[in-house]
Coordinates of C-alpha atoms in Angstrom, one line a residue:
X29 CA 0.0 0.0 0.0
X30 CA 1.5 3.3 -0.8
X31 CA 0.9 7.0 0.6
X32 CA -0.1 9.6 -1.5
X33 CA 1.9 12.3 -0.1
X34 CA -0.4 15.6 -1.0
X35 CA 0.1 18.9 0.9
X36 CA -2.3 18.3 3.8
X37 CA -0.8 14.6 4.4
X38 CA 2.6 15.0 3.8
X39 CA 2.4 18.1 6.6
X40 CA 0.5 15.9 8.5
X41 CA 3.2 13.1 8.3
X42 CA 5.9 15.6 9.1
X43 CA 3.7 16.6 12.2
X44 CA 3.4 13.3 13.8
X45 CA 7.4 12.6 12.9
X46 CA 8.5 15.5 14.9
X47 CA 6.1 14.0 18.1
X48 CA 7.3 10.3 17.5
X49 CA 11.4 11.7 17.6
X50 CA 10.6 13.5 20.9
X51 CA 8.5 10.0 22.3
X52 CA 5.5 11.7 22.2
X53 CA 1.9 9.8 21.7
X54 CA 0.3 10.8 18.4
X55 CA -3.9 10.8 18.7
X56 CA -4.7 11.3 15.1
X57 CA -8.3 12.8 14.6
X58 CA -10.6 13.6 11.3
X59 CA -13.3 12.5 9.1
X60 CA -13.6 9.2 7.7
X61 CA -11.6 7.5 4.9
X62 CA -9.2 10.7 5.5
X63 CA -6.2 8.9 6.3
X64 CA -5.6 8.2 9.5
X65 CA -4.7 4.4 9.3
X66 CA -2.9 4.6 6.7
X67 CA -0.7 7.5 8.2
X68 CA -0.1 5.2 11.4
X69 CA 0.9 2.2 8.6
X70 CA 3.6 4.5 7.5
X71 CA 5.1 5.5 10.4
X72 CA 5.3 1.9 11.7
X73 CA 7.0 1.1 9.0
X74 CA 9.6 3.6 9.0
X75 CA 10.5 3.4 13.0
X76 CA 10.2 -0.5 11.7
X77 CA 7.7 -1.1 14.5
X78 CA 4.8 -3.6 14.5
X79 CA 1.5 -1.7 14.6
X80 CA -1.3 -3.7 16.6
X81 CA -4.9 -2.6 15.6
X82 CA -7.8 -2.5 17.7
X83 CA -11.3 -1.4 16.4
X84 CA -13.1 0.1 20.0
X85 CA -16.8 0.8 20.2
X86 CA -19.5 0.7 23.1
X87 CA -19.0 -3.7 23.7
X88 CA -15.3 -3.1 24.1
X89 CA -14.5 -3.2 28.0
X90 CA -11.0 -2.8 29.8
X91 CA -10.8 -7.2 29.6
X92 CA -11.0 -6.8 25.8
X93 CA -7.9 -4.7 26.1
X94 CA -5.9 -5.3 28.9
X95 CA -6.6 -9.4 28.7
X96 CA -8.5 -11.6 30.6
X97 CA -8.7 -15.3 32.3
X98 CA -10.5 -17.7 30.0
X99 CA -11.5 -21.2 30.5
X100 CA -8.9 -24.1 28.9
X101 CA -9.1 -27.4 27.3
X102 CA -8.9 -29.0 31.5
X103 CA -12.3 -28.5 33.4
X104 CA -11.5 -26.3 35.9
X105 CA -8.4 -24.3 34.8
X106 CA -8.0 -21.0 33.7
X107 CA -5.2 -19.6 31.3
X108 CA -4.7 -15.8 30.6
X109 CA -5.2 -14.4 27.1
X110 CA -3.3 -11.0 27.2
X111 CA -4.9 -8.2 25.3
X112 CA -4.0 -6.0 22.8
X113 CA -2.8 -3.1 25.1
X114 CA -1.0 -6.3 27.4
X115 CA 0.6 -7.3 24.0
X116 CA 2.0 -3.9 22.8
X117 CA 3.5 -3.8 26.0
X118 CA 5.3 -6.9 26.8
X119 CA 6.6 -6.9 22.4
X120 CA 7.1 -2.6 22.8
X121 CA 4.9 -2.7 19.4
X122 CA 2.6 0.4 18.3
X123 CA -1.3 0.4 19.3
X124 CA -3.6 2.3 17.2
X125 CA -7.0 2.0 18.6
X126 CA -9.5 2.8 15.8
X127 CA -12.6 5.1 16.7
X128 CA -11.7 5.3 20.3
X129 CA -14.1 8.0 21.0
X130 CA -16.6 5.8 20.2
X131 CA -15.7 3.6 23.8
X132 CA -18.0 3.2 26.8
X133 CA -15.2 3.4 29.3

């Protein structure tokens, strides 16, 4: 997939450069189908950084992100199943969280 680098995006790029260098979170905001994902592809892939996506609306909870105990294959035992913020963690990948202001929490 390749970026179209237009005036608006490519300032937008250099923007979100400039906060990355200085270890800064990036909240990317705007309309839909305006770029957003896309712009976080690109910079994962030039600071060569896995990117782990998470679409949040209202049914999404803190389990669904942090992780949460689930039942195994042996009656009576438990195993965790880290989430996706747990996972970005532990690996020190990127999390972009798609439509968060659309969460309940």
């Amino acid at each position: 997939m390749s970026f179209v680098e237009v005036a608006t995006a490519t300032e937008n790029l250099e923007h979100a450069r400039v906060a990355l260098r200085h270890n800064t979170a990036v909240l990317l905001q705007g309309s839909v189908a305006c770029g957003k994902t896309l712009l976080a592809d690109v910079l994962a892939r030039e600071a060569s950084q896995r990117l782990i996506h998470v679409n949040v609306d209202d049914s999404v909870d803190g389990k669904d992100l942090i992780g949460k105990c689930m039942a195994s294959e042996t009656p009576g035992q438990f195993r965790w199943m880290p989430g996706p913020v747990t996972m970005a963690v532990r690996e020190g990948a990127w999390l972009l969280m798609e439509d968060i202001d659309l969460a309940s929490f």
